[in-house]
PDB file of C-alpha atoms in Angstrom:
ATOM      1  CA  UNK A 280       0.000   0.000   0.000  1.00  0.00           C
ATOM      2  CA  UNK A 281       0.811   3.697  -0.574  1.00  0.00           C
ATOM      3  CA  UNK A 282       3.078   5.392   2.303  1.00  0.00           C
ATOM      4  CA  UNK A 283       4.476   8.340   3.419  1.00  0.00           C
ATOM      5  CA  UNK A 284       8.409   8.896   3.180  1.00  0.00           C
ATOM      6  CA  UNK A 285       8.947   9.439   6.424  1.00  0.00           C
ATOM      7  CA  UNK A 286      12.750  10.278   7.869  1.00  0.00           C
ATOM      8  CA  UNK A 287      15.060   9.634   9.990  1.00  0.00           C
ATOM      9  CA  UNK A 288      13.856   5.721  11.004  1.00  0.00           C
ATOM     10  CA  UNK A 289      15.511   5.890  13.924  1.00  0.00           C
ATOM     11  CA  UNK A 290      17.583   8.802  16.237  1.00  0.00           C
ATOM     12  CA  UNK A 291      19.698   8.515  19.546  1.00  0.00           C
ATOM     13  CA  UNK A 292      19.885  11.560  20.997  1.00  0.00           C
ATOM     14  CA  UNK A 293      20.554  13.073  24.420  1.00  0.00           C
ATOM     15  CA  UNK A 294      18.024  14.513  27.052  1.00  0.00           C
ATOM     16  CA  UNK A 295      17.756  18.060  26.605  1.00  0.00           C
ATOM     17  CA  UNK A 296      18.461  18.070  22.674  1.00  0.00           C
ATOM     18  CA  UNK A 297      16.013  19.031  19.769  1.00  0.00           C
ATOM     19  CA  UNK A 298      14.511  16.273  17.608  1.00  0.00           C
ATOM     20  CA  UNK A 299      13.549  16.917  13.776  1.00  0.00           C
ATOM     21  CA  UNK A 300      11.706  14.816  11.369  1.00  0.00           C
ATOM     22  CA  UNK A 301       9.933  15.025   8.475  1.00  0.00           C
ATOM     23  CA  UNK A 302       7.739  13.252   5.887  1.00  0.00           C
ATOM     24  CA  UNK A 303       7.298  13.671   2.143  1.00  0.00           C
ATOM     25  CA  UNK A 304       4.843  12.645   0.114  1.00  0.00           C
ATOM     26  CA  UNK A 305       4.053  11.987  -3.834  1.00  0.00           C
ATOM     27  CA  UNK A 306       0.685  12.739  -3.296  1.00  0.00           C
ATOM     28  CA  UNK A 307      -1.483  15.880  -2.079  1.00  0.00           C
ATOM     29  CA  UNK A 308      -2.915  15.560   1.554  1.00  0.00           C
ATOM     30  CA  UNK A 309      -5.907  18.113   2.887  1.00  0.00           C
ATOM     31  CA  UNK A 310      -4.662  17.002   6.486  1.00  0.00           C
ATOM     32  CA  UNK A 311      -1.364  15.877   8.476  1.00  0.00           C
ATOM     33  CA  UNK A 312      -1.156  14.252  11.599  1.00  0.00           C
ATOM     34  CA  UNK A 313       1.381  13.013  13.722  1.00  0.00           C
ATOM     35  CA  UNK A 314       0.936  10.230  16.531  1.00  0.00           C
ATOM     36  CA  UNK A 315       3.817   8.728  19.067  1.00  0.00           C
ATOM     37  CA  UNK A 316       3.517   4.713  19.704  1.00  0.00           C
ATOM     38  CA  UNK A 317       4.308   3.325  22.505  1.00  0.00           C
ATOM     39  CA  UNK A 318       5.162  -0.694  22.735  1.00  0.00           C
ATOM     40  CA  UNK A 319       1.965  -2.343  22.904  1.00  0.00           C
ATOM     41  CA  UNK A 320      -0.366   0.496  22.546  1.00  0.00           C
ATOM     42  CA  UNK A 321      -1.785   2.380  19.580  1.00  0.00           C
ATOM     43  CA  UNK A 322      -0.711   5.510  18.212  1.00  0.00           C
ATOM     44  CA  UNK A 323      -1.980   8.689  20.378  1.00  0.00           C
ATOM     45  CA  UNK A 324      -2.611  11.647  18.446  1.00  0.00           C
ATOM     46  CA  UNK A 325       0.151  14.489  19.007  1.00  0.00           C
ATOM     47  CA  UNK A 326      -0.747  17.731  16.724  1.00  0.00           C
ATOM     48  CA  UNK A 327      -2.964  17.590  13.641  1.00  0.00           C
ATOM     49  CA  UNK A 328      -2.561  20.824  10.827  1.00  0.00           C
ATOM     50  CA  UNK A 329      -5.210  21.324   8.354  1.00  0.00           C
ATOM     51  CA  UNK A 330      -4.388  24.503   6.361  1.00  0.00           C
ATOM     52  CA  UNK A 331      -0.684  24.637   3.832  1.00  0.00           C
ATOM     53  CA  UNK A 332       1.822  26.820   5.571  1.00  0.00           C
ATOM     54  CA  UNK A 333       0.025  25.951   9.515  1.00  0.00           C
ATOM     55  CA  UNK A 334       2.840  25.933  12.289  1.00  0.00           C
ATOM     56  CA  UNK A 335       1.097  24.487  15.455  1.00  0.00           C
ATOM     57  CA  UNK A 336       2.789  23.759  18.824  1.00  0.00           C
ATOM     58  CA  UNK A 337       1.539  21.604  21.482  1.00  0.00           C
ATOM     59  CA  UNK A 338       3.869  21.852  24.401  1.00  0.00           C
ATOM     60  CA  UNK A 339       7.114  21.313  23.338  1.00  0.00           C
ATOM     61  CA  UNK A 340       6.116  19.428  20.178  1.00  0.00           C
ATOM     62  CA  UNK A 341       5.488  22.123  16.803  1.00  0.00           C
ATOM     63  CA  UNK A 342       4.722  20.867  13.527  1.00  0.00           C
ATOM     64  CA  UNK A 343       4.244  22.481   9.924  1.00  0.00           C
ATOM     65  CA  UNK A 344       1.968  21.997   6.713  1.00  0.00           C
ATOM     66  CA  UNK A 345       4.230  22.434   4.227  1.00  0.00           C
ATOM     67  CA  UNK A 346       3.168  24.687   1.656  1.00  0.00           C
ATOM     68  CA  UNK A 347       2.876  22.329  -1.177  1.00  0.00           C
ATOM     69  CA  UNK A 348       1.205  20.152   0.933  1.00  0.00           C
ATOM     70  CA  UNK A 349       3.355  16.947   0.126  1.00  0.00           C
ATOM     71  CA  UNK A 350       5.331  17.372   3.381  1.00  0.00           C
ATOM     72  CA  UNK A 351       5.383  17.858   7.108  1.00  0.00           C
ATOM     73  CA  UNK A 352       7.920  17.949   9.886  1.00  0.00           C
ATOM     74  CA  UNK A 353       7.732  17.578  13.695  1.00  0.00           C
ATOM     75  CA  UNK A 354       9.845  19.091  15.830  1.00  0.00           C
ATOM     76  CA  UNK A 355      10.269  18.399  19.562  1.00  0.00           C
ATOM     77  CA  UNK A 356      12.733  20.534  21.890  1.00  0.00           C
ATOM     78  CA  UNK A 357      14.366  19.870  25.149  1.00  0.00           C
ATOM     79  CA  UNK A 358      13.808  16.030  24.533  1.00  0.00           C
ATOM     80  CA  UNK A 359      12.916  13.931  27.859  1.00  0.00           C
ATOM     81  CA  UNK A 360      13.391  10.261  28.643  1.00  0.00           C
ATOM     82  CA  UNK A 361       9.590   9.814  28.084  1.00  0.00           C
ATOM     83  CA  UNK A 362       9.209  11.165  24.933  1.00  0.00           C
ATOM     84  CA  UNK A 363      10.960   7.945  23.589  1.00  0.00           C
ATOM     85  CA  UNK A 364       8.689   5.905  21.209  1.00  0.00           C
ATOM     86  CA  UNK A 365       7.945   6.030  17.535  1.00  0.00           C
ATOM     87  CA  UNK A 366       6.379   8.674  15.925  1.00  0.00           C
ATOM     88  CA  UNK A 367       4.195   8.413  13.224  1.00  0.00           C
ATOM     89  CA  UNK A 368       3.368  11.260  10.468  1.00  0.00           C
ATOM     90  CA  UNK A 369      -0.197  10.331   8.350  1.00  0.00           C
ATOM     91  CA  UNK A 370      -2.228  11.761   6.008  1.00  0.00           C
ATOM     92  CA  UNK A 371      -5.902  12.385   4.953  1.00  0.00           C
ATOM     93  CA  UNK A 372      -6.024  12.780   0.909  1.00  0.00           C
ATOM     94  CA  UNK A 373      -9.366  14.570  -0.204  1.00  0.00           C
ATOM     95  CA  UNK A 374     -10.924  11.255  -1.689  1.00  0.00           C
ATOM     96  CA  UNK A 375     -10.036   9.001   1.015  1.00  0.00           C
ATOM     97  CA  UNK A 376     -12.483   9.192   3.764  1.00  0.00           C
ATOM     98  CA  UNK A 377     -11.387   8.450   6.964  1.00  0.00           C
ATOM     99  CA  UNK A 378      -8.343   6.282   5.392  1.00  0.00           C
ATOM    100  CA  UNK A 379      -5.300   7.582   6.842  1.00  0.00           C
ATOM    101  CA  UNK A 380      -1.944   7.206   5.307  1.00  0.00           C
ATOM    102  CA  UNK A 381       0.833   6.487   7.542  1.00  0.00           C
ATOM    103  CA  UNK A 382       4.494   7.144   7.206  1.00  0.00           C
ATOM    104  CA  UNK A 383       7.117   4.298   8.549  1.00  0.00           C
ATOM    105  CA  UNK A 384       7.605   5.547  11.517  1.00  0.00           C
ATOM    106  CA  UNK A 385      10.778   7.326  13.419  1.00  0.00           C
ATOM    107  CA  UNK A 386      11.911   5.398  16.267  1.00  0.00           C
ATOM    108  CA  UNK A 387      13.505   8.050  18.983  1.00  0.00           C
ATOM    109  CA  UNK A 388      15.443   6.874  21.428  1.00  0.00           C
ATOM    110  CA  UNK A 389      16.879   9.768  24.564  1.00  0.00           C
ATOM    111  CA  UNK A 390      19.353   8.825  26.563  1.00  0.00           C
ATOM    112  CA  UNK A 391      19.837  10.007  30.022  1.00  0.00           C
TER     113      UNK A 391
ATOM    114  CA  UNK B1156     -14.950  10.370  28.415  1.00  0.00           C
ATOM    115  CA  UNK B1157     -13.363   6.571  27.653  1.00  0.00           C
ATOM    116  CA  UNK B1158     -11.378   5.674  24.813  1.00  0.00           C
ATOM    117  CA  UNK B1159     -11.208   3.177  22.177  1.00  0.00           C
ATOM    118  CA  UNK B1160     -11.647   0.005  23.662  1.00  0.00           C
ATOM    119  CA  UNK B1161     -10.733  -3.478  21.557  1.00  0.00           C
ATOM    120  CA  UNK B1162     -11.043  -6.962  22.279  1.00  0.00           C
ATOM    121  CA  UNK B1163      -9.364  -9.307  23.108  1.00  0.00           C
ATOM    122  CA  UNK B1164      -6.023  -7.524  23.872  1.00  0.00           C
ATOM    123  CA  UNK B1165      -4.230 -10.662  22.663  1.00  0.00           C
ATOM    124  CA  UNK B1166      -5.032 -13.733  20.564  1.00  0.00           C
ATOM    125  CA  UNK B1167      -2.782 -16.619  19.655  1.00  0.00           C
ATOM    126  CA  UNK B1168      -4.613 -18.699  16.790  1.00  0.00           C
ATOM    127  CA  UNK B1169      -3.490 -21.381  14.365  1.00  0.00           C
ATOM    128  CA  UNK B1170      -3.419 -21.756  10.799  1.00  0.00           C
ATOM    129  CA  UNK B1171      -6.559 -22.591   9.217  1.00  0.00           C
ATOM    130  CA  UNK B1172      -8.404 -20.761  12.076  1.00  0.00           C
ATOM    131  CA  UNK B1173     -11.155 -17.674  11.821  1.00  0.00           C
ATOM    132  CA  UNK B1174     -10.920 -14.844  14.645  1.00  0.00           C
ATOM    133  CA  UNK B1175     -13.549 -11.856  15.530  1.00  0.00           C
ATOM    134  CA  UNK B1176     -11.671  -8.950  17.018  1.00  0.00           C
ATOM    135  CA  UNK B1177     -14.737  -6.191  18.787  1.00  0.00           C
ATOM    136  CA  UNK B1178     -13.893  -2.356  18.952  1.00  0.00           C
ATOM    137  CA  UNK B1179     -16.021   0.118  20.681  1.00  0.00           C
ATOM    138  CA  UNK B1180     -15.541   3.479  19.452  1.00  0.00           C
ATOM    139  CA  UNK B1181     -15.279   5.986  21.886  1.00  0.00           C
ATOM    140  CA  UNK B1182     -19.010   7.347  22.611  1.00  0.00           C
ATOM    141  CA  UNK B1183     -21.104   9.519  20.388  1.00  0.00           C
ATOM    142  CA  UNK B1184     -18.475   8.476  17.586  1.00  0.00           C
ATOM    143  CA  UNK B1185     -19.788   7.200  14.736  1.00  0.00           C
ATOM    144  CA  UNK B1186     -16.957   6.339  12.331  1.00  0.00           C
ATOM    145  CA  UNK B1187     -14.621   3.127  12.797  1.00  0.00           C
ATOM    146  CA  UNK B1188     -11.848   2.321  10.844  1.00  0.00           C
ATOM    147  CA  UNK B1189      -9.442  -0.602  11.318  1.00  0.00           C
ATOM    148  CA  UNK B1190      -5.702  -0.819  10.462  1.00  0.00           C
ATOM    149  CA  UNK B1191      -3.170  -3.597  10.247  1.00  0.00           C
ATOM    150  CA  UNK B1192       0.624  -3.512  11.590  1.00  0.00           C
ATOM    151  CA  UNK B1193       3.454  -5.317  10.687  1.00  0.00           C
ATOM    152  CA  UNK B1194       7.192  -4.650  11.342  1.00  0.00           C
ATOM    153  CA  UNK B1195       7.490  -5.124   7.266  1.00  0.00           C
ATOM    154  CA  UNK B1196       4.476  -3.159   6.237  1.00  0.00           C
ATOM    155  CA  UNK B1197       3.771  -0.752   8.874  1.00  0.00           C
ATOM    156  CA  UNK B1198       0.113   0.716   9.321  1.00  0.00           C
ATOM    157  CA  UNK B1199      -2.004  -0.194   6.377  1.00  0.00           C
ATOM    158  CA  UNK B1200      -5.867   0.363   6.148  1.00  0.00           C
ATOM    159  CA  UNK B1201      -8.104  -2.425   6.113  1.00  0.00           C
ATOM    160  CA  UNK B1202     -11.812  -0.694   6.435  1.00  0.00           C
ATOM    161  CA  UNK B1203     -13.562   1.908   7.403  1.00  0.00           C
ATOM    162  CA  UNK B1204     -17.729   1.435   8.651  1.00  0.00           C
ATOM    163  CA  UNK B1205     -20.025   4.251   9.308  1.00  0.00           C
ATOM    164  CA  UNK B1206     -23.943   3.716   9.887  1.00  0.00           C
ATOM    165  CA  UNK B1207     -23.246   0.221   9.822  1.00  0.00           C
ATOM    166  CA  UNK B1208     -21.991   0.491   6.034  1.00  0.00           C
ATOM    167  CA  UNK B1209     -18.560  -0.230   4.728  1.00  0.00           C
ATOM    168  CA  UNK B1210     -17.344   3.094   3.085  1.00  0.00           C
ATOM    169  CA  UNK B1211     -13.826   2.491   2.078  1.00  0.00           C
ATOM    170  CA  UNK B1212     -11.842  -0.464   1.750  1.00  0.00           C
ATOM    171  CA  UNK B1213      -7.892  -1.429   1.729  1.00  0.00           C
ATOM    172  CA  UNK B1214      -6.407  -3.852  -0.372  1.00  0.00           C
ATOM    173  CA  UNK B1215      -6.744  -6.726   1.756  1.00  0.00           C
ATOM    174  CA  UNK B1216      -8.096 -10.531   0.720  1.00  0.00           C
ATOM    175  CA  UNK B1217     -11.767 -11.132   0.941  1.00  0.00           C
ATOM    176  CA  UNK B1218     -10.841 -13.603   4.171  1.00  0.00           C
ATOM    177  CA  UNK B1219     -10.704 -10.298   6.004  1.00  0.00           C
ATOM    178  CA  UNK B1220     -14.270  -8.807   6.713  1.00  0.00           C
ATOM    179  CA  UNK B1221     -16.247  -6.313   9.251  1.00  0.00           C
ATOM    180  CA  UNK B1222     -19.358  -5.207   9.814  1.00  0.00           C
ATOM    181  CA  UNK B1223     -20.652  -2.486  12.248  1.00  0.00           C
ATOM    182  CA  UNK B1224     -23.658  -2.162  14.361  1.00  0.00           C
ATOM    183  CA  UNK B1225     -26.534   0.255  15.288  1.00  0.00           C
ATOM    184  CA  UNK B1226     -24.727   1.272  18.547  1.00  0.00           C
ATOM    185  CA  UNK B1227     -21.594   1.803  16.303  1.00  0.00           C
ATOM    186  CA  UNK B1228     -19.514  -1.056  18.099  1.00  0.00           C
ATOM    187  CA  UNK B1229     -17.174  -2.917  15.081  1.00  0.00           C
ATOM    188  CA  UNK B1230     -15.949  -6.304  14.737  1.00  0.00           C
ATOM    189  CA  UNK B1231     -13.789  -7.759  12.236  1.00  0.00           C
ATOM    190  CA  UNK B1232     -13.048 -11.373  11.000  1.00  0.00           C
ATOM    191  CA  UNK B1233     -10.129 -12.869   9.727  1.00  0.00           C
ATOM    192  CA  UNK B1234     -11.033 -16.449   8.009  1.00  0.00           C
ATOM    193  CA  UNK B1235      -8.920 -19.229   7.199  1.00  0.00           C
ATOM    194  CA  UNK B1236      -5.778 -17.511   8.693  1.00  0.00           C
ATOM    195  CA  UNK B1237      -2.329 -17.500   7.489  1.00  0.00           C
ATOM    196  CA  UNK B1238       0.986 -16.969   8.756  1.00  0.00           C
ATOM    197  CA  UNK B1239       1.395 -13.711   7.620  1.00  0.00           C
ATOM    198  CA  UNK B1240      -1.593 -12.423   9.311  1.00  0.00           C
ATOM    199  CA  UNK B1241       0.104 -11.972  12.600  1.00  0.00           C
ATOM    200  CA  UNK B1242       0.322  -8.393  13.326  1.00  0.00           C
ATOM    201  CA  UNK B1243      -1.349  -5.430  15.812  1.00  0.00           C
ATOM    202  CA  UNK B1244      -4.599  -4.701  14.628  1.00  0.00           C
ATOM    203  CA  UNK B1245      -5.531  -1.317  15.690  1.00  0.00           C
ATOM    204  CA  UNK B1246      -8.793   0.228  15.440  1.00  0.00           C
ATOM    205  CA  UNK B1247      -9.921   3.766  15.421  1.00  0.00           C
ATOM    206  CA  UNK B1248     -12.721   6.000  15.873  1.00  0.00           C
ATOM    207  CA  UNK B1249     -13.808   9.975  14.800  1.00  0.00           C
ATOM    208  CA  UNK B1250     -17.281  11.046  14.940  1.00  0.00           C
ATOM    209  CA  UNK B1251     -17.998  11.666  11.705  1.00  0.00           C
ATOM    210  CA  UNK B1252     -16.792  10.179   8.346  1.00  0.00           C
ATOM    211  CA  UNK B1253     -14.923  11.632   5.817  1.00  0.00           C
ATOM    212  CA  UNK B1254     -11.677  11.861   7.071  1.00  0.00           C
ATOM    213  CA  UNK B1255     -10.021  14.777   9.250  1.00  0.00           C
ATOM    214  CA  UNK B1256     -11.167  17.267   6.360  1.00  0.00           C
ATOM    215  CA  UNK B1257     -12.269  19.542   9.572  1.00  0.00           C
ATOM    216  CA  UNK B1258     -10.925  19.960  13.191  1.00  0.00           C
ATOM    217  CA  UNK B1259     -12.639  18.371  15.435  1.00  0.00           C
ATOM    218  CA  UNK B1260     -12.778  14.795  13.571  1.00  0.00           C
ATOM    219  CA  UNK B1261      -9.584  13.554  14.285  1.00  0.00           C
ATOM    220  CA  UNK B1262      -8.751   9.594  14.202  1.00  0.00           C
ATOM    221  CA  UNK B1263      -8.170   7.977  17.871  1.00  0.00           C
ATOM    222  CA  UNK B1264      -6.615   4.518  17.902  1.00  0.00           C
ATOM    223  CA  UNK B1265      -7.392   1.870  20.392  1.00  0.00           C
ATOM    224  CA  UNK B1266      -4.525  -0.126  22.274  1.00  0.00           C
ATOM    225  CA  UNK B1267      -5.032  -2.867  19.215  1.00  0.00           C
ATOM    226  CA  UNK B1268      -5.038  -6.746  19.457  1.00  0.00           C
ATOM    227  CA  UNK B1269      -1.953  -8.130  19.340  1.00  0.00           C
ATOM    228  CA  UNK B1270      -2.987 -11.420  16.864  1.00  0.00           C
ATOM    229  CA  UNK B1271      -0.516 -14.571  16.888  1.00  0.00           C
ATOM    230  CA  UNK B1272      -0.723 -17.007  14.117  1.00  0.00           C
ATOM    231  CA  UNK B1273       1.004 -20.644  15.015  1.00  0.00           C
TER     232      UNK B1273
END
């Protein structure tokens, strides 16, 4: 099935660093998302953007539309032990109903 | 207000078998969708029910089927399984179908159903 570029697949950083990544897509999406997994659960819902060009923060988590609206990044500053998990970027395309298309994930690891 | 709740939490099953996995959608939701993950495919979208009617569809075999019922609440079967059907399978809920075209319909998973295929 279709997926989202989605990159890095997996960072080690230290606590108190800033964490970027982005996804990149072929096709035109009306809405991003991004959701963190933890092991064992399903993906929780971190920041959705709905406009090209939107720049929306949610604690210490911001995230943009980008303005062609084939990509999106997530960025999340002064990184904590907790915020360890994989984060997912997905997409709603106009035609798709409520079929979201995810990205492969970025596994982030943060080291003490 | 509760969350997506799914059932069982985890199944082991054997080749040949059928399974019925139940999600409740979180309440006054009205839209359930249902996703697959692997570790080699990642999320992938099987279905997607509202009113009790299958609007969009994945490409996944006919042995995988759902329905959806008056109060909302979704199962899905998987008949005659394989090997390859071992995975999470997550399902998730917004109140209204169409997709997060407008705030306030976002997606929320469920903890999935961790499926094991002997």
């Amino acid at each position: 099935g279709q997926q989202l570029n989605q990159s890095p697949q997996s960072m080690f950083i230290q606590e108190g660093e800033d964490v970027s990544m982005n996804c990149t897509s072929s096709s035109i999406f009306n809405t991003w998302l991004w959701y963190k997994q933890d092991p064992g659960e399903g993906p929780v819902l971190l920041i959705a953007l709905y406009k090209a060009g939107e720049l929306t923060s949610n604690g210490r988590l911001t995230a943009q539309f980008g303005i062609t609206r084939k990509d999106s990044f997530l960025n999340i500053s002064a990184s904590i032990p907790s915020d360890v998990g994989i984060y997912f970027c997905a997409g709603y395309e106009e035609t798709s109903g409520s079929r979201l298309t995810f990205g492969e994930g970025t596994q982030l690891t943060v080291n003490p | 207000k509760a969350g997506v709740t799914q059932t069982p939490r985890y199944l082991i099953k054997t080749r040949g078998q059928q399974v019925t996995l139940s999600c409740s959608p979180i309440s006054g939701h009205r839209s359930v969708s249902w996703y697959q993950q692997t570790p080699g495919q990642g999320l992938q979208f099987l279905f997607e029910y509202f009113s009790e009617t299958q609007r969009n569809k994945g490409n996944f075999p006919g042995r995988f089927s759902g329905r959806q019922f008056s109060n909302s609440r979704s199962e899905m079967n998987v008949s005659t399984l394989e090997l390859g059907d071992s995975a999470l399978y997550l399902c998730a809920s917004n109140p209204f179908a169409g997709g997060a075209l407008f705030m306030d319909n976002e997606q929320f998973f469920g903890p999935g159903t961790r499926l094991t295929v002997l």
